[in-house]
Short mmCIF file of N, CA and C in Angstrom, two decimals:
data_model
loop_
_atom_site.label_atom_id
_atom_site.label_comp_id
_atom_site.label_asym_id
_atom_site.label_seq_id
_atom_site.Cartn_x
_atom_site.Cartn_y
_atom_site.Cartn_z
N MET A 1 45.73 126.11 22.88
CA MET A 1 45.97 126.08 21.45
C MET A 1 47.09 127.07 21.18
N VAL A 2 48.15 126.59 20.60
CA VAL A 2 49.31 127.43 20.38
C VAL A 2 49.28 128.06 19.00
N ASP A 3 49.41 127.26 17.97
CA ASP A 3 49.45 127.77 16.60
C ASP A 3 49.11 126.63 15.64
N PRO A 4 47.84 126.24 15.55
CA PRO A 4 47.50 125.09 14.71
C PRO A 4 47.76 125.37 13.24
N LYS A 5 48.18 124.33 12.54
CA LYS A 5 48.44 124.40 11.11
C LYS A 5 47.42 123.54 10.38
N PHE A 6 47.18 123.89 9.12
CA PHE A 6 46.25 123.14 8.29
C PHE A 6 46.77 121.72 8.10
N LYS A 7 45.90 120.76 8.17
CA LYS A 7 46.15 119.32 8.03
C LYS A 7 46.82 118.71 9.26
N GLU A 8 46.97 119.46 10.34
CA GLU A 8 47.41 118.87 11.60
C GLU A 8 46.19 118.37 12.36
N THR A 9 46.39 117.40 13.19
CA THR A 9 45.32 116.90 14.04
C THR A 9 45.19 117.81 15.25
N ILE A 10 43.96 118.21 15.53
CA ILE A 10 43.69 119.04 16.70
C ILE A 10 42.82 118.23 17.64
N TYR A 11 43.28 118.06 18.85
CA TYR A 11 42.58 117.27 19.86
C TYR A 11 41.79 118.19 20.76
N ASP A 12 40.51 117.87 20.92
CA ASP A 12 39.64 118.63 21.81
C ASP A 12 39.39 117.78 23.06
N PRO A 13 40.07 118.08 24.17
CA PRO A 13 39.95 117.24 25.36
C PRO A 13 38.66 117.48 26.16
N PHE A 14 37.82 118.38 25.72
CA PHE A 14 36.62 118.71 26.47
C PHE A 14 35.40 118.02 25.86
N CYS A 15 34.40 117.78 26.66
CA CYS A 15 33.19 117.10 26.20
C CYS A 15 32.06 118.11 26.06
N GLY A 16 32.27 119.10 25.23
CA GLY A 16 31.26 120.15 25.06
C GLY A 16 30.61 120.07 23.70
N THR A 17 30.37 121.23 23.13
CA THR A 17 29.65 121.32 21.86
C THR A 17 30.57 121.44 20.65
N GLY A 18 31.86 121.28 20.84
CA GLY A 18 32.81 121.39 19.73
C GLY A 18 33.32 122.79 19.51
N GLY A 19 33.12 123.67 20.47
CA GLY A 19 33.56 125.05 20.34
C GLY A 19 35.07 125.18 20.17
N PHE A 20 35.83 124.32 20.85
CA PHE A 20 37.29 124.35 20.74
C PHE A 20 37.71 124.05 19.31
N LEU A 21 37.11 123.01 18.70
CA LEU A 21 37.45 122.64 17.33
C LEU A 21 36.99 123.71 16.34
N THR A 22 35.83 124.29 16.59
CA THR A 22 35.33 125.35 15.73
C THR A 22 36.26 126.55 15.75
N GLU A 23 36.71 126.94 16.92
CA GLU A 23 37.63 128.07 17.03
C GLU A 23 38.97 127.77 16.37
N ALA A 24 39.45 126.54 16.49
CA ALA A 24 40.70 126.16 15.83
C ALA A 24 40.55 126.26 14.32
N PHE A 25 39.43 125.78 13.78
CA PHE A 25 39.17 125.87 12.34
C PHE A 25 39.09 127.33 11.91
N ASN A 26 38.38 128.15 12.67
CA ASN A 26 38.26 129.57 12.32
C ASN A 26 39.62 130.27 12.36
N TYR A 27 40.45 129.92 13.33
CA TYR A 27 41.80 130.50 13.42
C TYR A 27 42.60 130.17 12.16
N ILE A 28 42.55 128.91 11.76
CA ILE A 28 43.29 128.49 10.56
C ILE A 28 42.75 129.22 9.34
N LYS A 29 41.44 129.30 9.22
CA LYS A 29 40.82 129.96 8.06
C LYS A 29 41.14 131.45 8.04
N GLU A 30 41.04 132.12 9.18
CA GLU A 30 41.24 133.57 9.24
C GLU A 30 42.69 133.98 9.08
N ASN A 31 43.61 133.08 9.37
CA ASN A 31 45.02 133.39 9.24
C ASN A 31 45.59 132.92 7.91
N ASN A 32 44.72 132.73 6.94
CA ASN A 32 45.09 132.37 5.57
C ASN A 32 45.96 131.13 5.49
N ILE A 33 45.74 130.21 6.39
CA ILE A 33 46.46 128.95 6.33
C ILE A 33 45.80 128.04 5.30
N ILE A 34 44.50 128.27 5.06
CA ILE A 34 43.80 127.58 3.98
C ILE A 34 43.92 128.49 2.77
N ASN A 35 44.69 128.06 1.78
CA ASN A 35 45.03 128.93 0.67
C ASN A 35 44.27 128.66 -0.62
N THR A 36 43.81 127.45 -0.83
CA THR A 36 43.18 127.11 -2.10
C THR A 36 41.78 126.56 -1.87
N ASP A 37 41.01 126.50 -2.94
CA ASP A 37 39.68 125.89 -2.85
C ASP A 37 39.79 124.43 -2.45
N GLU A 38 40.82 123.75 -2.95
CA GLU A 38 41.03 122.35 -2.60
C GLU A 38 41.25 122.20 -1.10
N ASP A 39 42.02 123.09 -0.50
CA ASP A 39 42.25 123.06 0.94
C ASP A 39 40.94 123.26 1.70
N LEU A 40 40.12 124.20 1.24
CA LEU A 40 38.85 124.47 1.90
C LEU A 40 37.90 123.29 1.78
N ILE A 41 37.85 122.67 0.61
CA ILE A 41 37.00 121.48 0.42
C ILE A 41 37.47 120.36 1.33
N TRP A 42 38.79 120.14 1.39
CA TRP A 42 39.35 119.09 2.25
C TRP A 42 38.97 119.35 3.70
N ALA A 43 39.04 120.59 4.12
CA ALA A 43 38.69 120.94 5.49
C ALA A 43 37.22 120.68 5.77
N ARG A 44 36.36 121.01 4.82
CA ARG A 44 34.92 120.78 5.01
C ARG A 44 34.60 119.31 5.08
N VAL A 45 35.24 118.50 4.23
CA VAL A 45 35.01 117.05 4.25
C VAL A 45 35.42 116.48 5.59
N ASN A 46 36.58 116.87 6.08
CA ASN A 46 37.07 116.35 7.35
C ASN A 46 36.32 116.92 8.54
N GLN A 47 35.70 118.07 8.37
CA GLN A 47 34.92 118.67 9.45
C GLN A 47 33.69 117.81 9.74
N ASN A 48 33.18 117.11 8.72
CA ASN A 48 31.98 116.31 8.86
C ASN A 48 32.25 114.89 9.34
N ARG A 49 33.50 114.53 9.59
CA ARG A 49 33.82 113.16 10.03
C ARG A 49 33.55 112.98 11.48
#
């Protein structure tokens, strides 16, 4: 994972518990890439897909 951006597709090539995707989401959230409530809601909706 180099530097994921909000609304980019992140591919998890591993067949585990989703830890890679969780860490990518946390990285985006912690680095203030999600700036608005709308962005956070969009991320949560897409997290459940």
